[in-house]
Amino acid sequence: MFLHSVNLWNLAFYALMVFMATLGLWDVFFGFEENKCSMSYMFEYPEYQKIELPKKLAKRYPAYELYLYGEGSYAEEHKSLPLTGIPVLFLPGNAGSYKQVRSIGSIALRKAEDIDFKYHFDFFSVNFNEELVALYGGSLQKQTKFVHECIKTILKLYKGQEFAPKSVAIIGHSMGGLVARALLTLKNFKQDLINLLITQATPHVAPVMPLDRFITDFYMTVNNYWILNARHINLTTLSVAGGFRDYQVRSGLTFLPKLSHHTSALSVVSSAVPKTWVSTDHLSIVWCKQLQLTTIRAFFDLIDADTKQITQNPKKKLSVLNHHFIRHPAKHFEENPAIISDLTGTSMWVPVKVSKWTYVAYNESDKIYFTFPLANHRKIYTHVYCQSTMLDTNSWIFGCINSTSMCRQGVDLSWKAELLPTIKSLTLRLQDYPSLSHLVVYVPSIHGSKFVVDCEFFKKETRSIQLPVTHLFSFGLSSRKVILNTSGLFYNIELLNFGQIYQAFKINVVSKCSSVKEEITSIYKLHIPWSYEDSLTIAQAPSSTEISLKLHIAQPENDSHVALLKMYTSSDCQYEVTVKTSFSQILGQVVRFHGGALPAYVISSILLAYGGQLYSLFSTGHCLEYAAMLDKEAKPYKVDPFVIMIKFLLGYKWFKELWDVLLLPELDAIVLTSQSMCFPLVSLILFLFGTCTAYWGGLLSSTSVRLLSSLWLALKRPSELPKDIKMISADLPFLTVVLIIVSWTTCGAFAILLTYLYYVFKIVHLQASLTSYKNSQTVNPKHSRRSEKKCSQHKDSAAHHRRLSAGDAEDSIRMHSTVINLLTWVVLLSMPSLIYWLKNLRYYFKLNPDPCKPLAFILIPTMAILGNTYTVSIKSRRPSVSLVRILGADMALLIKPR
């Protein structure tokens, strides 16, 4: 019956919307590179030593615990406290386990063993009882206060030691990173208790799903504090995102706000981290070996040799993090590196006068210095590029000042190099170094290994090629390409007109090589200059390589930089670069950035359809099918103008104050605009997706009611249609009071669920009665006609004692099925609070704070009355519902699901 009310064109439209939504969802959940993270393993059995907390603290936080991680002999030695190392506190995130500390803790332990425990770190971890804090924000403040107490407890474990720490470093995964930032908002918290904060896949900007006001209030408190007190916050902070593999927390949310006064904060995507170069999902970011090795190297470089603790020098901390997480020069970190190096010893000096040079080193017995005089090259070329496949950490390239053929000392240019997966490279603009007379490339003596060194001088315009991206609405039907014919080692492809999050493209690089004798490796690096979200692709030439081109962060309005495709190529190959729009990835960006707003659009469509049903009931006396009313009433022009008007009015101070007084949340459209996330047609696309979801949800709701009624008839004796229709039955007030008491004493979401089940039971019972009545009508039509006539006469004679007819029952079921569809979304959005309450039932019988309690107080009596309401009882009441249904739909878009 549900499908019969929809014409084929509309059904085809809904099927198309499902197909488009599937494309977007596939891109989000599957359209990324394979997991290239290496698993980190423990060499000895991991042990978690529970730290005894003060009794008052343990009583105040019965669900929380503090542990010290250890393995083997280290764990045995440290069972007898106090400790002597450097404290690091790990904070798990949403539904995270304290045992996730084992990966980084084990790697740190192995590193300490390598240096004979000259320095070592003690890794602590907090057990938050795997709470769903990303979905229920009521416990975030409690977690923050507990972490404060844990820090004080940890520092007490080092009392009396020669090099006792005065602060701890914190690693926060997911929401654990936000809790760490929230520590600074506590009244009695001293900022000096934290010396370093590293967050992994933490949504700093906004919650992934703002399901309750406690989450949004917590975010507002933390972010406002960090913005208003930026001048006084000296905490060095690093935020690492997982990239496109992390579909739970998109990387754009992890970037810390760039404040002019807060220069000690860095944000980077794992695919851009040197020696990592992989995207991680939300869980693998805590065990990805490449990333954890980088983190531990940074930790050991942060140690102050005098205090044997993490340095208090903010400049050094930022330098270390930049060295390991932003740009690695293929050298060990040095706080004050020597700029001038001695070039002495028994070495060969070989002059090179050509503009392009390659040297293959194999079993070299002598050290060789290759010198490139720059005087003549300056007249012709603007840049010089050198690369080496020897990835050791020694200096390898220098500059001589005012030298003829050799120099005793040279400027060490190795610090300006960049480490890549298979090479280390250096590009210099010659005019930036006017005092250099020669460039020197050093080849050490080696035995049994082979490496290649290349250098070439070039003009910038010959290696910088502009490639405008295709139009958004070309749908991949057109493409643009460039061919690199010259035999260069390095190219910059400037991707013009690319800088918005709604843009997505596929880049195809085809390499064709002549006389290939051995495997040739090419590196394609997508460089985004306004944020650290670079990604690398390694390809073996000849080959055809596809690269996804899309953004985590939109280009700022005042930024004029151009995104680049940096190509480290082979001079023996020709390269063809093609770019075209990827429609599926555009849909993926819509889902990735705006999927959280979809429930509001779904509810908006359902409310519009419900309003249409009420209007048809009042105007024609019959409630039309949900699908037909959805087609007729769910129109974006009934919603978007109202949202635009509210957005405009919120620009006035008086209206904004009135909005805040009414405790209404911030308008989604304003939030999206502030985050550069509003793009053309997104509201229309989401409305279409929402209408499609509402349609299939209605189909599922109607089908479920019919199936449950069939099951009811199979298990229970058929019942008759209700004889006495009353909006408020005798047992209704008692049931309402009981459910409100349940909501007050336990959990609002639990009471809402019980009320919802009661509502569904009433409708299933009505559907079963109607089915039974129709079956009896088919078997004995004469008796049925007499009963219908009798019912009609009775209805005319006593309006106050109405009996439900089959037609009225069908109308009522249509109306109630729509309400069930609507309430299903309300129940689903309140589920996180219920799950949290059930999980902590052994500690707390009453959920406090409870975001669903106010909603339950309104929803319980409303649903109870609606469950007893039939169309025949409201036909006589004709309120003006046209305005009500449109305003209801508009408010569904304005109010976030919470």
XYZ file of C-alpha atoms in Angstrom, residues 260-726:
467
model
C 48.237 35.323 16.241
C 49.283 35.218 19.899
C 49.402 31.448 20.315
C 52.367 30.404 18.191
C 53.201 27.224 20.100
C 50.493 25.110 18.448
C 50.972 22.838 15.445
C 48.427 20.804 13.511
C 49.359 18.164 10.957
C 47.838 15.205 9.126
C 49.662 11.893 9.579
C 50.149 11.535 5.819
C 52.361 14.651 5.947
C 54.469 13.538 8.929
C 58.040 12.659 7.864
C 58.959 8.981 8.227
C 55.255 8.210 8.658
C 53.646 9.286 5.356
C 50.514 7.177 5.875
C 46.887 7.893 6.635
C 45.554 6.246 9.788
C 42.049 5.363 10.881
C 40.659 6.466 14.216
C 41.985 3.478 16.145
C 45.205 2.680 14.290
C 46.572 6.141 15.037
C 47.409 4.895 18.550
C 49.272 1.783 17.360
C 50.641 2.824 13.961
C 54.321 1.961 14.318
C 55.579 4.648 11.944
C 53.754 7.414 13.819
C 54.591 6.126 17.285
C 58.299 5.875 16.380
C 58.218 9.498 15.249
C 56.497 10.521 18.488
C 59.042 8.708 20.672
C 62.000 10.168 18.756
C 60.533 13.602 19.443
C 60.086 12.787 23.144
C 63.736 11.773 23.560
C 64.931 14.879 21.689
C 62.869 17.009 24.082
C 64.837 15.859 27.136
C 66.956 18.471 28.916
C 70.320 16.934 29.818
C 70.589 19.047 32.971
C 67.180 18.328 34.520
C 66.723 14.872 32.908
C 63.138 15.932 32.241
C 61.336 17.408 29.243
C 62.735 20.839 28.503
C 60.901 23.931 29.676
C 62.210 25.939 26.724
C 59.196 26.563 24.444
C 61.428 27.445 21.493
C 63.229 24.109 21.685
C 59.961 22.200 22.062
C 58.559 23.813 18.939
C 61.813 23.196 17.038
C 61.754 19.506 17.946
C 58.145 19.105 16.863
C 58.804 20.930 13.600
C 61.834 18.727 12.975
C 59.976 15.442 13.485
C 56.408 16.261 12.397
C 56.650 19.016 9.786
C 59.930 19.020 7.834
C 62.710 16.514 8.465
C 66.130 17.401 6.946
C 67.410 13.798 7.180
C 69.639 14.733 10.112
C 69.439 14.129 13.835
C 67.935 17.020 15.740
C 70.361 19.590 17.111
C 69.221 22.522 19.192
C 71.976 24.779 17.883
C 73.304 23.163 14.699
C 76.717 24.179 13.399
C 76.232 26.306 10.302
C 79.878 26.160 9.270
C 81.431 22.717 8.791
C 85.043 21.704 8.237
C 85.723 20.171 4.835
C 89.178 18.749 5.552
C 90.877 15.384 5.494
C 92.232 13.187 2.752
C 89.553 13.660 0.152
C 89.329 14.067 -3.585
C 88.010 17.355 -4.980
C 86.358 16.965 -8.359
C 85.068 20.046 -10.228
C 81.776 19.706 -12.127
C 80.920 22.346 -14.744
C 77.865 20.781 -16.430
C 74.337 21.892 -15.559
C 73.068 18.357 -15.084
C 75.073 15.724 -13.265
C 74.565 12.177 -11.944
C 76.971 10.092 -9.908
C 76.464 6.437 -8.986
C 78.466 5.546 -5.880
C 79.336 1.935 -5.187
C 82.135 0.588 -2.953
C 83.854 3.975 -2.804
C 87.222 3.761 -1.068
C 87.854 7.521 -0.885
C 85.806 10.491 0.185
C 84.931 12.747 -2.727
C 83.868 16.389 -2.806
C 82.182 17.387 -6.055
C 82.300 21.169 -6.553
C 79.901 23.159 -8.745
C 81.056 26.709 -9.568
C 78.022 28.990 -9.382
C 79.247 32.123 -11.186
C 78.378 30.979 -14.709
C 75.209 29.141 -13.667
C 73.782 32.304 -12.051
C 73.728 33.984 -15.471
C 71.525 31.278 -16.999
C 69.607 29.518 -14.234
C 67.565 30.571 -11.202
C 67.586 27.389 -9.098
C 69.621 24.304 -8.337
C 68.157 20.965 -7.287
C 70.091 18.042 -5.753
C 68.951 14.676 -4.455
C 70.578 11.625 -2.938
C 69.301 8.116 -2.377
C 71.629 7.640 0.597
C 69.320 8.276 3.541
C 71.897 8.506 6.327
C 71.915 11.435 8.739
C 75.306 12.877 7.795
C 75.775 16.232 6.128
C 76.038 15.841 2.381
C 75.778 19.232 0.698
C 77.649 22.481 1.439
C 78.303 25.940 0.072
C 81.742 27.499 -0.261
C 82.212 31.228 0.194
C 84.636 33.043 -2.126
C 86.484 29.907 -3.104
C 88.250 29.001 -6.336
C 88.170 25.202 -6.487
C 88.077 23.926 -2.893
C 87.438 25.273 0.590
C 88.397 24.257 4.081
C 85.074 25.308 5.536
C 81.609 25.392 4.059
C 78.072 26.394 4.931
C 76.151 23.233 5.806
C 73.125 23.310 3.521
C 71.979 19.834 4.591
C 69.711 21.409 7.219
C 67.642 22.899 4.403
C 67.083 19.530 2.729
C 63.860 17.555 2.931
C 63.546 13.856 3.659
C 61.271 11.849 1.367
C 60.568 8.097 1.414
C 63.314 7.159 -1.095
C 65.450 10.305 -1.385
C 66.601 13.396 0.441
C 66.368 16.505 -1.715
C 67.366 20.153 -1.685
C 66.178 23.032 -3.864
C 67.971 26.397 -3.636
C 67.166 29.687 -5.268
C 70.550 31.006 -6.334
C 69.816 34.661 -5.703
C 69.173 33.870 -2.022
C 72.834 32.867 -1.633
C 74.870 35.601 -3.369
C 77.959 34.969 -1.220
C 78.318 31.334 -2.258
C 80.896 30.721 -4.961
C 80.616 26.932 -5.117
C 78.175 24.208 -4.296
C 79.798 21.106 -2.789
C 78.294 17.610 -2.775
C 79.986 15.152 -0.426
C 80.196 11.421 -1.236
C 81.552 9.379 1.698
C 83.578 6.204 1.399
C 81.238 3.244 1.493
C 81.537 -0.496 1.222
C 78.931 -2.879 -0.095
C 76.177 -0.309 -0.666
C 75.088 1.674 -3.673
C 73.451 5.062 -3.961
C 72.879 7.756 -6.554
C 73.415 11.512 -6.335
C 71.870 13.900 -8.887
C 72.140 17.640 -9.341
C 70.735 19.983 -11.964
C 70.459 23.711 -12.549
C 67.233 25.026 -14.046
C 65.034 28.035 -14.652
C 61.956 28.168 -12.467
C 59.563 28.745 -15.367
C 60.663 25.504 -17.050
C 59.736 23.430 -13.988
C 56.599 25.254 -12.850
C 53.605 24.286 -14.969
C 50.079 25.571 -14.467
C 47.191 23.127 -14.625
C 43.698 24.592 -14.021
C 41.345 22.052 -12.477
C 38.111 21.163 -14.221
C 34.757 22.704 -13.325
C 32.745 21.323 -10.429
C 29.795 20.421 -12.666
C 31.779 18.752 -15.430
C 31.000 15.435 -13.647
C 34.232 13.891 -14.903
C 33.157 14.123 -18.547
C 35.950 16.565 -19.395
C 39.591 16.655 -18.336
C 42.727 18.763 -18.579
C 46.255 17.512 -18.963
C 49.878 18.538 -19.300
C 52.804 16.598 -20.747
C 56.275 16.928 -19.228
C 58.612 16.528 -22.163
C 61.840 17.837 -20.646
C 64.228 15.465 -18.908
C 64.117 17.069 -15.471
C 64.299 15.593 -11.986
C 61.728 17.852 -10.373
C 58.493 19.598 -11.417
C 55.890 21.757 -9.708
C 52.383 21.399 -11.139
C 50.356 24.417 -9.980
C 46.728 23.339 -9.473
C 44.874 26.537 -10.267
C 41.372 27.321 -8.980
C 41.610 24.600 -6.330
C 40.991 25.565 -2.722
C 37.473 24.628 -1.596
C 36.356 21.583 0.350
C 33.556 20.770 -2.076
C 36.061 20.310 -4.916
C 37.300 16.782 -5.568
C 39.317 15.446 -8.470
C 41.175 12.447 -9.743
C 44.706 13.006 -10.988
C 46.159 10.372 -13.276
C 49.919 10.345 -13.833
C 51.147 8.163 -16.705
C 54.905 7.615 -16.958
C 56.548 6.222 -20.066
C 60.233 5.360 -19.929
C 62.763 4.602 -22.629
C 65.548 2.040 -22.241
C 64.603 1.098 -18.687
C 67.313 -1.168 -17.303
C 66.248 -1.176 -13.675
C 63.326 -0.152 -11.515
C 62.723 3.606 -11.467
C 60.932 5.201 -8.509
C 58.935 8.413 -8.811
C 57.407 10.381 -5.941
C 54.284 12.521 -6.322
C 53.694 14.857 -3.403
C 50.452 16.810 -3.079
C 51.433 19.970 -1.205
C 48.762 22.171 0.413
C 50.552 25.385 1.460
C 47.866 26.716 3.823
C 47.746 23.594 6.034
C 49.951 20.631 6.824
C 47.883 18.016 5.020
C 50.330 16.882 2.339
C 50.181 13.355 0.984
C 52.736 11.291 -0.913
C 52.345 8.634 -3.572
C 55.222 6.395 -4.612
C 55.077 4.908 -8.096
C 57.336 2.626 -10.086
C 57.904 3.847 -13.635
C 56.621 3.112 -16.173
C 53.135 3.049 -14.684
C 49.744 4.711 -14.458
C 49.015 6.158 -11.017
C 45.742 7.636 -9.734
C 45.816 10.280 -7.000
C 42.785 11.661 -5.136
C 42.721 15.428 -4.854
C 40.501 16.854 -2.095
C 40.941 18.980 0.994
C 40.548 18.788 4.759
C 40.837 22.572 5.194
C 39.544 25.168 2.732
C 41.879 27.891 1.530
C 41.571 31.032 3.703
C 40.188 34.094 1.953
C 43.371 36.124 2.438
C 45.676 33.312 1.272
C 47.017 33.546 -2.281
C 49.102 30.360 -2.317
C 48.463 27.679 -4.914
C 48.197 23.961 -4.224
C 51.060 22.049 -5.830
C 51.677 18.590 -7.163
C 55.404 18.170 -6.607
C 56.804 15.514 -8.897
C 60.181 13.917 -8.205
C 60.774 12.244 -11.516
C 63.327 10.405 -13.612
C 65.135 12.036 -16.539
C 64.627 8.830 -18.550
C 60.829 9.064 -18.454
C 58.077 11.179 -19.933
C 55.089 12.078 -17.746
C 51.501 12.919 -18.615
C 49.313 14.455 -15.887
C 45.526 14.473 -16.301
C 42.976 15.979 -13.904
C 39.201 15.561 -13.968
C 36.320 16.088 -11.556
C 35.306 13.126 -9.406
C 31.538 13.244 -8.810
C 31.589 10.407 -6.261
C 34.270 12.171 -4.194
C 32.283 15.421 -4.282
C 29.344 13.519 -2.797
C 31.798 12.032 -0.309
C 32.850 15.529 0.752
C 29.182 16.463 1.255
C 28.679 13.427 3.495
C 32.009 13.929 5.275
C 31.467 17.590 6.117
C 27.670 17.747 6.423
C 26.481 14.236 7.219
C 25.891 15.233 10.835
C 23.186 17.690 9.743
C 21.210 15.030 7.849
C 18.894 14.065 10.777
C 17.600 17.647 10.908
C 16.715 17.509 7.209
C 15.045 14.113 7.641
C 12.935 15.357 10.526
C 12.098 18.478 8.519
C 10.732 16.376 5.646
C 8.747 14.148 8.007
C 7.189 17.171 9.712
C 6.230 18.678 6.359
C 4.563 15.404 5.345
C 2.814 15.145 8.722
C 1.526 18.685 8.396
C 0.188 17.793 4.956
C -1.609 14.774 6.391
C -3.258 16.912 9.067
C -4.320 19.455 6.468
C -5.839 16.747 4.249
C -7.635 15.345 7.291
C -9.210 18.707 8.072
C -10.002 19.614 4.461
C -11.158 16.283 3.002
C -11.951 14.234 6.071
C -9.303 11.613 5.215
C -5.632 11.294 6.112
C -3.688 10.660 2.910
C -0.762 8.275 2.556
C 2.579 9.435 3.987
C 4.485 8.885 0.718
C 2.004 10.954 -1.309
C 2.145 13.823 1.181
C 5.945 13.639 1.283
C 6.037 14.114 -2.505
C 3.618 17.010 -2.290
C 4.801 18.867 0.816
C 8.557 18.232 1.231
C 9.852 21.212 -0.726
C 13.085 23.069 0.095
C 11.513 26.481 -0.554
C 9.373 25.918 2.550
C 12.475 25.689 4.728
C 15.501 27.484 3.274
C 14.001 31.018 3.126
C 13.193 30.842 6.832
C 16.753 29.707 7.655
C 18.223 32.496 5.493
C 16.020 35.049 7.235
C 17.084 33.840 10.696
C 20.729 33.872 9.611
C 20.299 37.473 8.471
C 18.565 38.560 11.683
C 21.249 36.936 13.838
C 23.607 39.533 12.430
C 21.793 42.103 14.597
C 22.844 42.306 18.209
C 19.317 42.617 19.620
C 18.113 39.511 17.804
C 21.211 37.545 18.838
C 20.587 38.479 22.489
C 16.940 37.406 22.184
C 18.086 34.139 20.585
C 20.455 33.464 23.494
C 17.799 34.334 26.085
C 15.540 31.662 24.571
C 18.447 29.166 25.012
C 18.407 28.313 21.316
C 21.577 26.754 19.881
C 23.810 28.463 17.344
C 22.457 28.295 13.808
C 24.165 25.556 11.803
C 24.438 27.791 8.734
C 26.484 30.342 10.720
C 28.792 27.634 12.076
C 29.362 26.257 8.585
C 30.099 29.714 7.204
C 32.644 30.417 9.963
C 34.383 27.141 9.150
C 34.373 27.884 5.368
C 32.122 24.871 4.890
C 29.126 26.463 3.177
C 29.241 25.669 -0.519
C 26.756 25.957 -3.384
C 23.698 23.724 -3.374
C 24.715 21.871 -0.184
C 21.407 22.723 1.491
C 19.487 21.466 -1.536
C 21.534 18.259 -1.714
C 21.034 17.582 1.990
C 17.306 18.307 1.699
C 17.038 15.788 -1.151
C 19.015 13.221 0.845
C 16.846 13.966 3.865
C 13.625 13.546 1.887
C 14.910 10.288 0.442
C 15.826 9.025 3.915
C 12.420 10.106 5.225
C 10.726 8.190 2.405
C 12.580 4.926 2.964
C 12.258 5.401 6.726
C 8.489 5.716 6.284
C 8.456 2.554 4.197
C 10.414 0.732 6.891
C 8.131 2.104 9.626
C 4.926 1.089 7.806
C 6.295 -2.345 6.967
C 7.455 -2.919 10.539
C 4.004 -2.082 11.916
C 2.368 -4.541 9.512
C 4.836 -7.317 10.305
C 4.467 -6.820 14.049
C 0.679 -6.816 13.740
C 0.831 -10.087 11.785
C 2.972 -11.540 14.550
C 0.475 -10.231 17.099
C -2.406 -11.948 15.291
C -0.434 -15.181 15.124
C 0.243 -15.166 18.865
C -2.961 -13.650 20.245
C -6.700 -13.895 19.631
C -7.896 -11.232 17.173
C -9.396 -8.173 18.794
C -12.100 -5.785 17.635
C -11.743 -2.159 16.638
C -11.918 0.215 19.625
C -15.520 0.805 20.640
C -15.081 3.733 22.993
C -12.747 6.422 21.677
C -11.350 8.713 24.348
